[in-house]
mmCIF file of C-alpha atoms in Angstrom:
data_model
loop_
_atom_site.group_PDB
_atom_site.id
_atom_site.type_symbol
_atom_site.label_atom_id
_atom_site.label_comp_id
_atom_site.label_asym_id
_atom_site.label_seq_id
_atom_site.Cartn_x
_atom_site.Cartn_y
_atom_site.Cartn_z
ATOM 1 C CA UNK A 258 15.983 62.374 -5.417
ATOM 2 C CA UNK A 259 16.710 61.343 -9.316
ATOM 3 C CA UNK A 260 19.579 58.431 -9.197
ATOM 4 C CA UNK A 261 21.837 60.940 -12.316
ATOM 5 C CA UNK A 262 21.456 64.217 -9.202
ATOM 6 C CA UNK A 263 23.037 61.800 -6.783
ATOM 7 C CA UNK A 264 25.656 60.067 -9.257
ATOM 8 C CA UNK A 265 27.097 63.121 -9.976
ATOM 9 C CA UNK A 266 27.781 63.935 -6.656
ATOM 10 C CA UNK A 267 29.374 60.790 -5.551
ATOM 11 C CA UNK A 268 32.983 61.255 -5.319
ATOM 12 C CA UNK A 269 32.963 64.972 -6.516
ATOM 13 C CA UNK A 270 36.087 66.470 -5.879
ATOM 14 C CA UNK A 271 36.073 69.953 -4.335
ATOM 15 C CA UNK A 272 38.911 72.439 -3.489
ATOM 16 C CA UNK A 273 39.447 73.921 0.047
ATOM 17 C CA UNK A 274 39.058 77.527 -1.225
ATOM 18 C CA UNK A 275 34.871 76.586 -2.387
ATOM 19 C CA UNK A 276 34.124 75.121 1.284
ATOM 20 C CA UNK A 277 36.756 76.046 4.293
ATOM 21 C CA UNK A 278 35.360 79.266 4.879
ATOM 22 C CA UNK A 279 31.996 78.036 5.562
ATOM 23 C CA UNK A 280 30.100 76.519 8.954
ATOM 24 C CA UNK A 281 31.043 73.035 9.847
ATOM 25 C CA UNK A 282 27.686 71.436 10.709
ATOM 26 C CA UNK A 283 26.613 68.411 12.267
ATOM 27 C CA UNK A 284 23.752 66.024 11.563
ATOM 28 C CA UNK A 285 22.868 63.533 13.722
ATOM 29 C CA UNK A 286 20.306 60.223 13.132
ATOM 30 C CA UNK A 287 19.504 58.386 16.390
ATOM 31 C CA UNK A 288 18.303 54.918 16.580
ATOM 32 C CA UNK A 289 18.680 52.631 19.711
ATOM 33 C CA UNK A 290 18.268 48.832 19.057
ATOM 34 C CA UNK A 291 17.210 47.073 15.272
ATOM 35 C CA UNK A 292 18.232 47.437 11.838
ATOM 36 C CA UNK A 293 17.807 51.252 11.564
ATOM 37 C CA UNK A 294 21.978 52.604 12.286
ATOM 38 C CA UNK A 295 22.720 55.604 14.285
ATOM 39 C CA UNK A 296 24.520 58.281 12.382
ATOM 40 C CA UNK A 297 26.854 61.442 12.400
ATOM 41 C CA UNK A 298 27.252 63.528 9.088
ATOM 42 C CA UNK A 299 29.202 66.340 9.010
ATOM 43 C CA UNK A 300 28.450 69.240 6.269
ATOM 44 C CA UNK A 301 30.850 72.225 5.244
ATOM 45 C CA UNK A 302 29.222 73.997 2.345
ATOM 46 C CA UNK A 303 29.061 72.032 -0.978
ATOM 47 C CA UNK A 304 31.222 69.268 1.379
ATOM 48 C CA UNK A 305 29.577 66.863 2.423
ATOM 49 C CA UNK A 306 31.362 63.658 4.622
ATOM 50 C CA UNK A 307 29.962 60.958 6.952
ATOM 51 C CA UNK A 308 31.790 61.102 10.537
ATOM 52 C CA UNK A 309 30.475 57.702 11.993
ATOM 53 C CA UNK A 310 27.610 55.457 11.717
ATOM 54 C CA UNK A 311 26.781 51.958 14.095
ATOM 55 C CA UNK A 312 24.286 49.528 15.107
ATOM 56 C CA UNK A 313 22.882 48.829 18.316
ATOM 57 C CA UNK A 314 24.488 52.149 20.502
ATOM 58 C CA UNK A 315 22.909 53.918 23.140
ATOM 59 C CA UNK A 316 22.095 57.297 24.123
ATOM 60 C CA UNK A 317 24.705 58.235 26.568
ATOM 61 C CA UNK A 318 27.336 56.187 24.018
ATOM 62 C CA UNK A 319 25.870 58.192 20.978
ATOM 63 C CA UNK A 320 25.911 61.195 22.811
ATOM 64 C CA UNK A 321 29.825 60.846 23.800
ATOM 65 C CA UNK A 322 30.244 59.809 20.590
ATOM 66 C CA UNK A 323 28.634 63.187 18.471
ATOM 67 C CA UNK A 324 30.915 65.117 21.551
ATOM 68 C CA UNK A 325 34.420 63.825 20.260
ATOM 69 C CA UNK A 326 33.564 64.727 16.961
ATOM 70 C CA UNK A 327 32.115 68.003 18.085
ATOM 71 C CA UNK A 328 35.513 68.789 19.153
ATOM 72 C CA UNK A 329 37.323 67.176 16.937
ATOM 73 C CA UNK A 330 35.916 69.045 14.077
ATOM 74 C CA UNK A 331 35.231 72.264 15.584
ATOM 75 C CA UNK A 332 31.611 72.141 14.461
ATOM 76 C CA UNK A 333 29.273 75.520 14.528
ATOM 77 C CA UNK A 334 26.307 73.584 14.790
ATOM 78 C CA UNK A 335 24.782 70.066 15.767
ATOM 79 C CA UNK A 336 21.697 69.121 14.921
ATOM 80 C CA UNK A 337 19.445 66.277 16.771
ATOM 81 C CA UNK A 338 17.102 64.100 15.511
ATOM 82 C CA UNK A 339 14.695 64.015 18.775
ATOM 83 C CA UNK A 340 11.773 61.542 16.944
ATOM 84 C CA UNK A 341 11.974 58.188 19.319
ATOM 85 C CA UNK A 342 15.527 58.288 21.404
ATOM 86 C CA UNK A 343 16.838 61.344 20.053
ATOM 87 C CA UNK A 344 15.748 63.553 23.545
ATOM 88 C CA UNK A 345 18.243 61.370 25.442
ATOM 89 C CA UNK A 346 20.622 62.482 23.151
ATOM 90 C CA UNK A 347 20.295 65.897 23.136
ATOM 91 C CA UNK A 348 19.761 65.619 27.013
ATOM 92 C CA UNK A 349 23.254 63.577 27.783
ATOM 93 C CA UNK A 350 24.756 66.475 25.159
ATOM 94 C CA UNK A 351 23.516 69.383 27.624
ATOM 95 C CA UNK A 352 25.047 67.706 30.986
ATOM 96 C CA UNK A 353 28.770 67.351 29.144
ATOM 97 C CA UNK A 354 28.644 71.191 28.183
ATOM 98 C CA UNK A 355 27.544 71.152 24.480
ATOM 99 C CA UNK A 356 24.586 72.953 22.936
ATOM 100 C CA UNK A 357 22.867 70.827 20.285
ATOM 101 C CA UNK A 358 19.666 71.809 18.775
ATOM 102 C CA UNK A 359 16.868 69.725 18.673
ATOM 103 C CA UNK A 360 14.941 68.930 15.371
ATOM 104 C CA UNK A 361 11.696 66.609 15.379
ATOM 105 C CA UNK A 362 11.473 65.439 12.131
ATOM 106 C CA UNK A 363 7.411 65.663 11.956
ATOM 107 C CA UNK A 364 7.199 69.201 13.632
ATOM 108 C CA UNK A 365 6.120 72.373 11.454
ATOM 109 C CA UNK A 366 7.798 73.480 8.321
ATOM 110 C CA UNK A 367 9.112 76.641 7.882
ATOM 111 C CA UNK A 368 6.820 77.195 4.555
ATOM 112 C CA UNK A 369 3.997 75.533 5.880
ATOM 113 C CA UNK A 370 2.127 75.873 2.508
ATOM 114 C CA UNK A 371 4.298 74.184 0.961
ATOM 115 C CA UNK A 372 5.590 71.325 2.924
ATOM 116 C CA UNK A 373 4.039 68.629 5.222
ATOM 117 C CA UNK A 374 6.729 68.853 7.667
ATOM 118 C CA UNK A 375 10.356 69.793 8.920
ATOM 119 C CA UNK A 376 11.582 66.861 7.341
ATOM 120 C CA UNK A 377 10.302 66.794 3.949
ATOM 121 C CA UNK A 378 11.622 70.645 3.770
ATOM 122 C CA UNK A 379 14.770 69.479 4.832
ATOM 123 C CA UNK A 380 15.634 66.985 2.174
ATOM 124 C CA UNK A 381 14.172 69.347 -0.348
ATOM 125 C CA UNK A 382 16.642 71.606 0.570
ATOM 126 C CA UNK A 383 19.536 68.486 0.282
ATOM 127 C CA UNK A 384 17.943 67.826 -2.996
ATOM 128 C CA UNK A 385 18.576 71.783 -4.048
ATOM 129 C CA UNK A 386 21.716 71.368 -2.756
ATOM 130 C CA UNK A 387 22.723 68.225 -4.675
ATOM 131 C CA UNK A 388 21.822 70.057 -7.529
ATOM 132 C CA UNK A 389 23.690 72.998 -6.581
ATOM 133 C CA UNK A 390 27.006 71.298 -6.882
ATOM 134 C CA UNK A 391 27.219 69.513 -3.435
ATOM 135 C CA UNK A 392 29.473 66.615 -3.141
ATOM 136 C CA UNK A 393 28.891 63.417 -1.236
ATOM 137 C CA UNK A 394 31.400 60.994 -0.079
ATOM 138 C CA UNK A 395 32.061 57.924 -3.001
ATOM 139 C CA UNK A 396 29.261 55.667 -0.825
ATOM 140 C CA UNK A 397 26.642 52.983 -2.111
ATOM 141 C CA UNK A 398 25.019 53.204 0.965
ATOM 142 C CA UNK A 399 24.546 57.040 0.863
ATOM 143 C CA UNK A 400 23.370 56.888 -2.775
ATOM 144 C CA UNK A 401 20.528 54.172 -2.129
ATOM 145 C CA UNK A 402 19.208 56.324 0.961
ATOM 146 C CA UNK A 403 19.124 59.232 -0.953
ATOM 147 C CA UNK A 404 17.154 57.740 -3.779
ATOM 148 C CA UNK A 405 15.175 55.504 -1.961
ATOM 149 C CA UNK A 406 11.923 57.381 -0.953
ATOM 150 C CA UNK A 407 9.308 58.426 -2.713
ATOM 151 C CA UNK A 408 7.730 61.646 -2.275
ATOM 152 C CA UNK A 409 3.881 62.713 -3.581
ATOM 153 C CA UNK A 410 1.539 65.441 -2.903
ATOM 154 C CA UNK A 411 -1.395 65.413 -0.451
ATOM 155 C CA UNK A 412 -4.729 65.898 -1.123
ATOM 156 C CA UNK A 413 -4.055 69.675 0.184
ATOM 157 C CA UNK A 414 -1.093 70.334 -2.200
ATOM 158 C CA UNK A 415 2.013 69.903 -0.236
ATOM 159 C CA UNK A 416 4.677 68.049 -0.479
ATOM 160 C CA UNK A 417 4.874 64.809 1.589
ATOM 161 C CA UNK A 418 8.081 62.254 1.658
ATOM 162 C CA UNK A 419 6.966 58.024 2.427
ATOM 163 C CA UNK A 420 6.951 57.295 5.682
ATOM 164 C CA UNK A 421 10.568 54.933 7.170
ATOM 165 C CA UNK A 422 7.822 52.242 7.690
ATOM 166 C CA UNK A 423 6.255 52.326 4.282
ATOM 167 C CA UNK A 424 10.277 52.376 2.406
ATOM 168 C CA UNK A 425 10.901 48.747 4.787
ATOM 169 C CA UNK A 426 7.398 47.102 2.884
ATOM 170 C CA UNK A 427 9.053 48.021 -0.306
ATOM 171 C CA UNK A 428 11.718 45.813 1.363
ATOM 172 C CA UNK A 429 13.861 49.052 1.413
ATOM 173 C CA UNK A 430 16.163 50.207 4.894
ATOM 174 C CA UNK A 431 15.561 53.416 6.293
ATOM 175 C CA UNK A 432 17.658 56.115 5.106
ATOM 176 C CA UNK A 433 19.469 56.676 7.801
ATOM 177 C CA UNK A 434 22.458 58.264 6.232
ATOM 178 C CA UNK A 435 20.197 60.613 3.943
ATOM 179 C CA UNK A 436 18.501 61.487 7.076
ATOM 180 C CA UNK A 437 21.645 62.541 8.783
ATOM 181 C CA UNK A 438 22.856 64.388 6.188
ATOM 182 C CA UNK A 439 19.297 66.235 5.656
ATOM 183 C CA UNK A 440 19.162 67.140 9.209
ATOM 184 C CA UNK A 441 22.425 70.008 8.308
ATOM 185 C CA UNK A 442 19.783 71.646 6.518
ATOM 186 C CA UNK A 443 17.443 72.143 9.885
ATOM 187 C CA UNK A 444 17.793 76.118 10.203
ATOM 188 C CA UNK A 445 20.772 78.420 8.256
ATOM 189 C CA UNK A 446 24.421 78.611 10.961
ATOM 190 C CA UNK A 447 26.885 81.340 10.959
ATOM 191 C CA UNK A 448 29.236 82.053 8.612
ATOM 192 C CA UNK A 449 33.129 82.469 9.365
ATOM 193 C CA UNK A 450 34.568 85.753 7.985
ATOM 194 C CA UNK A 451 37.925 83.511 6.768
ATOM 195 C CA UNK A 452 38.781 80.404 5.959
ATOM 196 C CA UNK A 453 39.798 77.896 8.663
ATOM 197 C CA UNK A 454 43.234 78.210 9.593
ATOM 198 C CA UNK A 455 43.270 81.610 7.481
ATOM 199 C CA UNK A 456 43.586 84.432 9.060
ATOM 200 C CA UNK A 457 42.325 83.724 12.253
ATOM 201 C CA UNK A 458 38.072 84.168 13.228
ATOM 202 C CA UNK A 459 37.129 87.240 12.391
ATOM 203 C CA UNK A 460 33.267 88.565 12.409
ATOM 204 C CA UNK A 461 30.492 86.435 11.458
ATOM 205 C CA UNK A 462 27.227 86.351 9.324
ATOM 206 C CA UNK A 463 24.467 84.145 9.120
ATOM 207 C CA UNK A 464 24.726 81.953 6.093
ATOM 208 C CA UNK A 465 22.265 79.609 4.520
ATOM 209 C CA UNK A 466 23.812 77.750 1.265
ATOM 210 C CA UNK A 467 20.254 77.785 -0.503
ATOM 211 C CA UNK A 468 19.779 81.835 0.259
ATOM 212 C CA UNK A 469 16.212 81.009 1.893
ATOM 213 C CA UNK A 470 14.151 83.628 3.360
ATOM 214 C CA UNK A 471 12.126 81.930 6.394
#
């Protein structure tokens, strides 16, 4: 994602009235043991903000972890990274009571002609939604994920994003943060009817920030 997209995002300063109404999402990057961090983002519209992040936690700790904030923030949605430890995750999640939904970053895209996988559609998506006007928390750490991979076409035409493995021979960390944050973007969550704390629930709709038709 071009460094100026992400500069102008750091720090950007948004009004309740352009983001309260929508779905309060939840993005979740496991790791277990190494350098790679484990990570909770939390997305409301163009708002963007990172909930928690740590070294070294595991799966039944992550998982009460992502349920504090779950209720703490009244989140719509939770999304679950489920490459490598995420499945104990998502697993621990189910026995407390909470619903998360799974996302494997390497499964299908939703345009398949255009994309090599779930997880290059999803940062495309954060990438049209940087450019949209979204706002991300004043972070260095945030910033370097999101500009650190590369992305290139294969031989067929679609759009592939460099492997975690490939970024750490460049000497680069994996974008763990980035990663988090993409995962919001997994499938479109309902839409409140009012704001939060305005006007009580009301109906709801299915939203999707980008308008996509899957």
């Amino acid at each position: 994602i071009p460094l100026p997209v992400v500069q102008d995002a750091l720090g950007r300063h948004l009004r309740l009235d352009q983001y309260g109404h929508m779905p309060v999402i939840l993005g979740c990057d496991v790791s277990y043991y190494g350098d790679d961090k484990s990570v909770v983002y939390l997305r409301q519209g163009l708002r963007s903000t990172e909930l928690w992040s740590g070294y070294d936690v595991d799966t039944v700790t992550f998982a009460g972890i992502i349920g504090r904030l779950w209720r703490e923030h009244k989140a719509d949605a939770c999304f679950v990274d489920v490459t490598g430890w995420g499945a104990g995750v998502v697993d621990t999640l189910r026995s407390l009571g909470f619903s998360p939904q799974p996302v494997a970053f390497g499964s299908g895209a939703g345009d398949g002609n255009r994309f090599v996988n779930r997880r290059v559609e999803m940062w495309w998506s954060l990438k049209e939604w940087l450019e949209g006007g979204g706002a991300l928390p004043d972070d260095s750490e945030i910033r370097d994920d999101l500009i650190g991979p590369q992305y290139f076409y294969t031989p067929g035409g679609k759009i592939a994003l460099e492997r975690k493995e490939d970024m750490k021979k460049r000497g680069l960390h994996s974008p763990d943060k980035a990663d988090a944050l993409a995962l919001t973007f997994a499938e479109p969550v309902e839409i409140r009817s009012a704001p939060r704390g305005v006007g009580g629930g009301g109906a709801k709709v299915k939203y999707d920030v980008l308008n996509r038709r899957r």
